[in-house]
mmCIF file of C-alpha atoms in Angstrom:
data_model
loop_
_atom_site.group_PDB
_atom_site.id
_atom_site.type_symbol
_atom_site.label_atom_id
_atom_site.label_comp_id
_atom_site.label_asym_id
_atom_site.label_seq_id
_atom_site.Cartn_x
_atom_site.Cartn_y
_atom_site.Cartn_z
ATOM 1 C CA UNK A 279 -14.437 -1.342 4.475
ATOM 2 C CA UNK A 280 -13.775 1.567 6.561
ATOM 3 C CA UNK A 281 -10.150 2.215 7.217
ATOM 4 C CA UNK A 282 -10.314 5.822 8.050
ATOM 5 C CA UNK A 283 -9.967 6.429 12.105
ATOM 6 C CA UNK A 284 -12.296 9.542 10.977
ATOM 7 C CA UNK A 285 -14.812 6.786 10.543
ATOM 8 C CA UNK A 286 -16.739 9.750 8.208
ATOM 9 C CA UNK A 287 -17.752 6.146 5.793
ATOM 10 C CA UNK A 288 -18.963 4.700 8.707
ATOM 11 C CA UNK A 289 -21.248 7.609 10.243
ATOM 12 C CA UNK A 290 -22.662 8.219 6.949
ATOM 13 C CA UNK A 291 -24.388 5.212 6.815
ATOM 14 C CA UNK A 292 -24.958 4.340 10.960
ATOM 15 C CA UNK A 293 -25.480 7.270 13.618
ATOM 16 C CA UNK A 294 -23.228 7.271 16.302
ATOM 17 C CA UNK A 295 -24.853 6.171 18.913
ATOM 18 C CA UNK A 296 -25.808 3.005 17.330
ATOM 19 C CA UNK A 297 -21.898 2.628 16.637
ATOM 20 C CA UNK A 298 -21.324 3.386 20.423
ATOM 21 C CA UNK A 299 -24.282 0.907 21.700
ATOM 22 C CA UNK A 300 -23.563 -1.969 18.943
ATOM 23 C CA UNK A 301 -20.539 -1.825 16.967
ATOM 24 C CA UNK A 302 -17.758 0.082 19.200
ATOM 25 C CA UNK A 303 -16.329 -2.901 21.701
ATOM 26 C CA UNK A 304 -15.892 -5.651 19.255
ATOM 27 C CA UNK A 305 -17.157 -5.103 16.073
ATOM 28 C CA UNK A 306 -15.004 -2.595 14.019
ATOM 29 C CA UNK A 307 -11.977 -3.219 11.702
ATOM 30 C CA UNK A 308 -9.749 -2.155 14.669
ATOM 31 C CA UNK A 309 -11.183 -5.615 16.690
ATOM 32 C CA UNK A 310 -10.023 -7.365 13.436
ATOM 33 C CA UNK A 311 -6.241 -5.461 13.734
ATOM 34 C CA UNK A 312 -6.758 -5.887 17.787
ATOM 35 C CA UNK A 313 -7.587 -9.579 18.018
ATOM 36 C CA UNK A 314 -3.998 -10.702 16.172
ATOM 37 C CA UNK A 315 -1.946 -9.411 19.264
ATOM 38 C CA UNK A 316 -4.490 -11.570 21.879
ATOM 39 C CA UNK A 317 -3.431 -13.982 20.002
ATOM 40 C CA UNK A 318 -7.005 -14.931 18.948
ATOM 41 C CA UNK A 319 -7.593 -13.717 15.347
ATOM 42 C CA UNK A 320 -11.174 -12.806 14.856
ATOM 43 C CA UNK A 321 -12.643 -13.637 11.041
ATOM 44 C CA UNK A 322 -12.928 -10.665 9.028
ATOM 45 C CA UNK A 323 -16.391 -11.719 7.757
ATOM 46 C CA UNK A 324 -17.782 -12.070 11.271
ATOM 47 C CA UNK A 325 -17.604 -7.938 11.128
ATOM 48 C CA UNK A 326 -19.665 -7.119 7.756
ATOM 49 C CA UNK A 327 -23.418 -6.252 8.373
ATOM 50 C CA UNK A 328 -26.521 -4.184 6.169
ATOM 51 C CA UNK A 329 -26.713 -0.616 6.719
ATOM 52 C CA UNK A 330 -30.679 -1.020 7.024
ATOM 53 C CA UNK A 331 -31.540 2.791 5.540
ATOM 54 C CA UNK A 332 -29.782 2.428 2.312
ATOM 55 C CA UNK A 333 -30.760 -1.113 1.895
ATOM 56 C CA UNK A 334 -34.256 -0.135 1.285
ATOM 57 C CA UNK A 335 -32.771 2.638 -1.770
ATOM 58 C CA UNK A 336 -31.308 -0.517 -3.382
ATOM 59 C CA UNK A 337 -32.813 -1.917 -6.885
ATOM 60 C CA UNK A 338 -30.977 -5.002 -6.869
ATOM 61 C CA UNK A 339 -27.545 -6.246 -5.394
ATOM 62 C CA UNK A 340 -26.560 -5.626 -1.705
ATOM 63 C CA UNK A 341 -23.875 -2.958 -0.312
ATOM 64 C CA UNK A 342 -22.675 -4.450 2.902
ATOM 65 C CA UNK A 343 -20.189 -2.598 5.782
ATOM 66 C CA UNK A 344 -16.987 -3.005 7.823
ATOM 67 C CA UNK A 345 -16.695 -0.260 10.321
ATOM 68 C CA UNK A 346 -13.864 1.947 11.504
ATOM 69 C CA UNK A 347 -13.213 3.243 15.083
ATOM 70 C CA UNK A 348 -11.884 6.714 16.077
ATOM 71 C CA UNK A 349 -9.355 4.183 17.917
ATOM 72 C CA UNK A 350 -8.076 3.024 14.790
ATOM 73 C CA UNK A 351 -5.059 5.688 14.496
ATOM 74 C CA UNK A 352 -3.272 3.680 18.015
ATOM 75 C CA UNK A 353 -3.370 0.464 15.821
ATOM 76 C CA UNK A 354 -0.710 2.025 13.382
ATOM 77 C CA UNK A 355 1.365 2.177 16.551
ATOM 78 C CA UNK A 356 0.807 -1.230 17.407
ATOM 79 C CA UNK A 357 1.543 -2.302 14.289
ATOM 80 C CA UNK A 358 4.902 -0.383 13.800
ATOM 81 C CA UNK A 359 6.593 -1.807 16.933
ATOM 82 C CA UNK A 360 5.885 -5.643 15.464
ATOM 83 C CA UNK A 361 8.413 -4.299 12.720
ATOM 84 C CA UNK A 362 11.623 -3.694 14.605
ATOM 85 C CA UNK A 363 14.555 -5.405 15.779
ATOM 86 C CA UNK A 364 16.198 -9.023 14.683
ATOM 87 C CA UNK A 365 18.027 -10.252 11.808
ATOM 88 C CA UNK A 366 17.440 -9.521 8.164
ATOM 89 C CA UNK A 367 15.004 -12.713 7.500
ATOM 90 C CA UNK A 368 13.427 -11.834 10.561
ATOM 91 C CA UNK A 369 12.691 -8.077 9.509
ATOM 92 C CA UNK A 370 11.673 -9.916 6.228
ATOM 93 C CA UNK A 371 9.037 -11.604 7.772
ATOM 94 C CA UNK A 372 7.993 -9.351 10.585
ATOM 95 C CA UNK A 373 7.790 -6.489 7.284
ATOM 96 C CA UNK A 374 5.785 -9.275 5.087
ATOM 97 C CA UNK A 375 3.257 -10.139 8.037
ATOM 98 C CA UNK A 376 2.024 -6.683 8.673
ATOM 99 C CA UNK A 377 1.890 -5.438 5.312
ATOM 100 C CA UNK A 378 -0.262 -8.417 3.934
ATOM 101 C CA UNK A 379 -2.449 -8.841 6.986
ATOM 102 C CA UNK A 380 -5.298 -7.746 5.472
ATOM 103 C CA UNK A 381 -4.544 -8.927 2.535
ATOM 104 C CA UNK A 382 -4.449 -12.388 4.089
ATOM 105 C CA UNK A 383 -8.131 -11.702 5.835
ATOM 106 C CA UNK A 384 -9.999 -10.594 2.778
ATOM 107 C CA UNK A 385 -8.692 -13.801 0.943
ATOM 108 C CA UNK A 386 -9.090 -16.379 3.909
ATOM 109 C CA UNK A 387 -11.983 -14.731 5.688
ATOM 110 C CA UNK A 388 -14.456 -12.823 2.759
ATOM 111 C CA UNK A 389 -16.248 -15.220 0.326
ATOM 112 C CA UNK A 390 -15.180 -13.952 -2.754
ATOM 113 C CA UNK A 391 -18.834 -15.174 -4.305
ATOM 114 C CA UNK A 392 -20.584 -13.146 -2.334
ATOM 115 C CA UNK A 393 -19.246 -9.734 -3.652
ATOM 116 C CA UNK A 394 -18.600 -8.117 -6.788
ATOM 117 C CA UNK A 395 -16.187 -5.598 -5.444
ATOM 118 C CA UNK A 396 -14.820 -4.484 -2.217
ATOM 119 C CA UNK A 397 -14.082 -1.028 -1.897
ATOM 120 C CA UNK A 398 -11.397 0.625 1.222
ATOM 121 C CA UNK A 399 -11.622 3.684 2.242
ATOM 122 C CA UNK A 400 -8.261 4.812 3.467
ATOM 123 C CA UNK A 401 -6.521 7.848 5.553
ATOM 124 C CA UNK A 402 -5.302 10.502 4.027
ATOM 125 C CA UNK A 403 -1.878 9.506 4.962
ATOM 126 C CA UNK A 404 0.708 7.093 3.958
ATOM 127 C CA UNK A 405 0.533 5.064 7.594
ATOM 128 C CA UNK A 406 1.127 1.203 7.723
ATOM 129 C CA UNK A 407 -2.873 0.315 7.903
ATOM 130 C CA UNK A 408 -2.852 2.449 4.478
ATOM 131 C CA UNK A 409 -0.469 0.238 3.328
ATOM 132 C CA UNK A 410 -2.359 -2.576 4.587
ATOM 133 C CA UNK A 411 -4.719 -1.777 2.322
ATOM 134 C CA UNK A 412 -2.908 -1.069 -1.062
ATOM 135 C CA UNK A 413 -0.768 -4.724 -0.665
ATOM 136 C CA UNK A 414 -4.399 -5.999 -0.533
ATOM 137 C CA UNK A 415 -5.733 -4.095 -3.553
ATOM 138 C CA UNK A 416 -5.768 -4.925 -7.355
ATOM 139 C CA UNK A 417 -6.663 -0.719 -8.228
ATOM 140 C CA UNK A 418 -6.188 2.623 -6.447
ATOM 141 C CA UNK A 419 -8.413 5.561 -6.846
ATOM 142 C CA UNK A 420 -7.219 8.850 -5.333
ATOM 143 C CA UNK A 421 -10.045 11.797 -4.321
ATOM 144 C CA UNK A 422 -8.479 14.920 -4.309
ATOM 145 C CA UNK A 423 -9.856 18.692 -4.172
ATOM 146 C CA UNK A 424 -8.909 20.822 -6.867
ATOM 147 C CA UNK A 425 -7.125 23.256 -4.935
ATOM 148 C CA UNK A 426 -3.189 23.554 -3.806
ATOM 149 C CA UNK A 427 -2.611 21.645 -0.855
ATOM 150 C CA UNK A 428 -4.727 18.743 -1.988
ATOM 151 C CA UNK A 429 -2.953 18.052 -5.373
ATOM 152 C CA UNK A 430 0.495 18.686 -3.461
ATOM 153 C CA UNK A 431 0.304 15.270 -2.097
ATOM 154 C CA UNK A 432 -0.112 13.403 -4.908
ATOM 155 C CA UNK A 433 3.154 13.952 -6.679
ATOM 156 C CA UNK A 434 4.271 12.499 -2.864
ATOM 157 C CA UNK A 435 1.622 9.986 -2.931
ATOM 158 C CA UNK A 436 2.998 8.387 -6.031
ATOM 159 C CA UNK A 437 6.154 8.267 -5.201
ATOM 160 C CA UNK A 438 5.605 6.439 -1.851
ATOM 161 C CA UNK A 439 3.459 3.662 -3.709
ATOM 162 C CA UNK A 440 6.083 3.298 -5.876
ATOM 163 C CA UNK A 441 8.134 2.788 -3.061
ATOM 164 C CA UNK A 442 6.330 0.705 -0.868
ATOM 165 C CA UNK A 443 5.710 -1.824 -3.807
ATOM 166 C CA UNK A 444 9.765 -1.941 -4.662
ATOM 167 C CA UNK A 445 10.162 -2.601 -0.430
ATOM 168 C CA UNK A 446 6.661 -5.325 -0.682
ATOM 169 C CA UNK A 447 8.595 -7.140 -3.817
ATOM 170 C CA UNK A 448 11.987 -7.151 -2.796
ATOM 171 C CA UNK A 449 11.331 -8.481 0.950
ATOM 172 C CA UNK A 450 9.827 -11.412 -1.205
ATOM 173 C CA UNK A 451 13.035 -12.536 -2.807
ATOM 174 C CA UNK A 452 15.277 -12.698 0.808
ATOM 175 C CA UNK A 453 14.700 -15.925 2.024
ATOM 176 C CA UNK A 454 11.679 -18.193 1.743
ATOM 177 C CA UNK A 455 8.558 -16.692 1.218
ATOM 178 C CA UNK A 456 5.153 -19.279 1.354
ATOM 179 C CA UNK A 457 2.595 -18.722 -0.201
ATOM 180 C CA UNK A 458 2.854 -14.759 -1.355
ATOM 181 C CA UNK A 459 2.922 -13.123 -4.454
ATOM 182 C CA UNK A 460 4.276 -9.918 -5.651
ATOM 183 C CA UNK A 461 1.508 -6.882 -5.614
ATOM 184 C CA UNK A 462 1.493 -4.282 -8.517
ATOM 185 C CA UNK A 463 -1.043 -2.295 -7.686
ATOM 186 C CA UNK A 464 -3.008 -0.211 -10.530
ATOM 187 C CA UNK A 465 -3.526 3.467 -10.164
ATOM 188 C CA UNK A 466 -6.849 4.085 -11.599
ATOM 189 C CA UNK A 467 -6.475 7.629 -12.091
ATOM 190 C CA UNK A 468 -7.372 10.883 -9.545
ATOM 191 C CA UNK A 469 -11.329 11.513 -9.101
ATOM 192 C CA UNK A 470 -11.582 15.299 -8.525
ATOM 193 C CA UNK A 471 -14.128 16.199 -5.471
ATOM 194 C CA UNK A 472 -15.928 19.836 -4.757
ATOM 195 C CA UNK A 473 -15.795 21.370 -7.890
ATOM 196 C CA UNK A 474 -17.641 24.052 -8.733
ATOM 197 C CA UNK A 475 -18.914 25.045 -12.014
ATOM 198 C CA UNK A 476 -19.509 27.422 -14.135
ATOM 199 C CA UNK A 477 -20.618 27.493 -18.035
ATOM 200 C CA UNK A 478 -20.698 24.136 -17.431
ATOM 201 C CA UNK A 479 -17.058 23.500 -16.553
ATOM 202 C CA UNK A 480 -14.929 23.767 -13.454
ATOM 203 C CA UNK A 481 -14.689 27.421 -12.590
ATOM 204 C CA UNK A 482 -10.804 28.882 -13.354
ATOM 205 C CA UNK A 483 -9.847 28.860 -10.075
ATOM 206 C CA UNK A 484 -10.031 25.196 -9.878
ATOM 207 C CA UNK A 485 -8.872 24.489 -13.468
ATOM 208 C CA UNK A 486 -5.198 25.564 -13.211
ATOM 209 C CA UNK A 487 -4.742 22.629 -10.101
ATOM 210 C CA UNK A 488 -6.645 19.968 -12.546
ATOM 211 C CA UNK A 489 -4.195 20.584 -14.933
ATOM 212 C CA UNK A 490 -0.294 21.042 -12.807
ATOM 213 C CA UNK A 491 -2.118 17.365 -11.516
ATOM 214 C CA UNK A 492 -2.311 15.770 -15.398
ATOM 215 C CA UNK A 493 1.320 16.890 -15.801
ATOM 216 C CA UNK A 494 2.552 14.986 -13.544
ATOM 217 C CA UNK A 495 1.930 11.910 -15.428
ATOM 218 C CA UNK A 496 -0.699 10.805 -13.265
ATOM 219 C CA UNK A 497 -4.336 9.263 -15.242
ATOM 220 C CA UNK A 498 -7.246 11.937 -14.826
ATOM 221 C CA UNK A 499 -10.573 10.851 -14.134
ATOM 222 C CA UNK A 500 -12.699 12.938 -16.900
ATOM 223 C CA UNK A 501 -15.770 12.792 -14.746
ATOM 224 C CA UNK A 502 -15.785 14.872 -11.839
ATOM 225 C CA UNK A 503 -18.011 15.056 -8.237
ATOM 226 C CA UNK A 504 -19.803 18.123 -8.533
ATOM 227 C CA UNK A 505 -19.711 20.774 -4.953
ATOM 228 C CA UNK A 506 -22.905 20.863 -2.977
ATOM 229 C CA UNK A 507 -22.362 21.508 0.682
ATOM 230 C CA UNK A 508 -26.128 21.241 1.767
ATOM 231 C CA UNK A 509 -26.644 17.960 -0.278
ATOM 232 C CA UNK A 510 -23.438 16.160 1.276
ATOM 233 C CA UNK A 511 -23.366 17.846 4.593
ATOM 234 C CA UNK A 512 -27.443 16.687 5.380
ATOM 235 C CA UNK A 513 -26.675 13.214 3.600
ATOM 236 C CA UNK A 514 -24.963 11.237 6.623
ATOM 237 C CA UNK A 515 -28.197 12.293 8.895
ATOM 238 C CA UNK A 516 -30.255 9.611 6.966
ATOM 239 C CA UNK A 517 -28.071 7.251 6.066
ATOM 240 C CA UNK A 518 -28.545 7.073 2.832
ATOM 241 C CA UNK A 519 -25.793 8.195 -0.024
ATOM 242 C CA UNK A 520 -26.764 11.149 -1.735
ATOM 243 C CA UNK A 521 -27.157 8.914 -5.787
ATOM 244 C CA UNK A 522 -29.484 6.651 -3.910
ATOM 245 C CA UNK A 523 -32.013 9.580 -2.874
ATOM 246 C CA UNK A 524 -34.639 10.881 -4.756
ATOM 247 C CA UNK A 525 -34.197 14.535 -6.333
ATOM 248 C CA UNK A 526 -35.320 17.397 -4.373
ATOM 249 C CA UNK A 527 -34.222 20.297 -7.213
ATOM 250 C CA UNK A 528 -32.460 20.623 -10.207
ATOM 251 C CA UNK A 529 -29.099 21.049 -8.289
ATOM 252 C CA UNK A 530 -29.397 17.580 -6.701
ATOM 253 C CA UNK A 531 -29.938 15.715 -9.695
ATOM 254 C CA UNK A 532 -26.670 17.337 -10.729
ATOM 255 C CA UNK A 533 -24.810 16.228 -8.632
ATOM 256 C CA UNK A 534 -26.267 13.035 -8.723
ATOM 257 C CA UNK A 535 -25.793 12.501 -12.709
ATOM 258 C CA UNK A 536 -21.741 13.735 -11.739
ATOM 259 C CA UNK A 537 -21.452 10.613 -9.307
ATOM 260 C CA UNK A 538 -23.241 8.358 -11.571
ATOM 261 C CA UNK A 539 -20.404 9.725 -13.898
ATOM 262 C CA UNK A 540 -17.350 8.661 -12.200
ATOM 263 C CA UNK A 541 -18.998 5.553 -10.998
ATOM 264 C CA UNK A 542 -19.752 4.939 -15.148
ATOM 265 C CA UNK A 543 -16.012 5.910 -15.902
ATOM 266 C CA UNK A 544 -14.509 3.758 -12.815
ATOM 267 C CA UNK A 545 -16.464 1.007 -14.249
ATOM 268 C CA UNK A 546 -14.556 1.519 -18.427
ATOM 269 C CA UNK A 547 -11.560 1.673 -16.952
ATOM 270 C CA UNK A 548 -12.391 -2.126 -15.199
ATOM 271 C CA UNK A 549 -13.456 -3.222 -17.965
ATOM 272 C CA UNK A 550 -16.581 -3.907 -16.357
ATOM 273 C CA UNK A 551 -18.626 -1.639 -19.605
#
């Protein structure tokens, strides 16, 4: 599920002018968010469908998509004006609603049979459809480059998930709440992007911000996703992610064998292996 109004999930796996011809008007994530203010909720489900190209990479199971839409940063707007205004129950409620919309969707609308997992991609920001999707996750896994700006926000990242879930909790003991359970999300750990090696090891440029990052308390993914730029920058032309694709060189498999890493790792800490 695409969350990101970047919609860089989304393009990866269709091109953009199939988005534009087939998916744009009504069949996007932000129809989902746009269809509770007609008045005329649409069901969640009605918007997954098969990326075709990496279908045909699959062994076994199925990987099925929700899009995004470059539109999808005005819904956060939307969204924050249903919060204001009224009495205390009535902020109560109006905060409860839009938090656990989606939350509400993926357990009314999704057939939880029919799926093993279901991943959201977010923004990198803390906006209300980000929220959205943490109230309506079990886990959080947080991509970040090794560098200084990227591991600055996750001291702030942590402590505004450890705020939104006091705000989520407490709203549910004002007043009568049907129905809804307190969330207690799990952070997984940070998954370290782009690095580049050397000796076989991230290069001591990168090491330094990989360390100030375990210090802050936060779990470490071990496994890391190895930099390519011509292997991840040519990979959203075909549709196809880069670990189903067959090698072209000794640098691709690489990189392959560091996603099939984290994916391995992501999987312990589960408990799925």
């Amino acid at each position: 599920m695409d969350l990101d109004p970047q919609a860089s999930l989304t393009f990866s796996f269709i091109r953009p002018e199939e988005w534009r011809e087939s998916f744009e008007k009504s069949r996007t994530i932000k129809a989902w968010f746009d269809s509770f203010d007609q008045s005329t909720p649409i069901n969640l489900s009605s918007l997954i469908f098969t990326p075709e190209a990496a279908k045909g990479f699959l062994k076994k199971g199925r990987l099925d998509l929700i899009a995004s839409h470059l539109g999808l940063i005005n819904v956060d707007l939307e969204l924050a004006t249903e919060l204001g205004g009224g009495s205390l129950k009535q902020t109560q409620r109006r905060y409860l609603r839009v938090h656990q919309r989606l939350a509400q969707g993926i357990l009314k609308d999704l057939d939880s049979e029919a799926y093993d997992m279901v991943l959201i991609d977010c923004p990198p920001n803390f906006n209300i459809v980000t929220k959205n999707a943490i109230v309506a996750s079990d886990f959080l896994l947080t991509p970040a480059r090794p560098d200084y700006l990227s591991t600055l926000g996750i001291d702030y990242l942590i402590r505004s998930l450890q705020e939104l879930v006091v705000n989520y909790n407490e709203f549910l003991q004002i007043g009568e709440t049907e129905r809804v359970i307190p969330i207690q999300p799990e952070m997984l750990g940070v998954v370290f992007t782009m690095v580049q090696e050397y000796a076989n090891q991230p290069i001591s440029a990168q090491r330094p911000f990989i360390r100030q990052t375990r210090e802050l308390g936060v779990p470490i993914f071990d496994a890391y996703i190895k930099a390519n730029q011509t292997i991840f920058a040519n990979a959203p032309e075909g549709g196809v992610p880069v670990a189903l694709t067959r090698y072209s060189h000794a640098s691709h498999e690489s990189v392959v064998r560091s996603l099939e890493a984290v994916a391995t790792e992501f999987e312990v800490k589960l408990g799925l292996r």
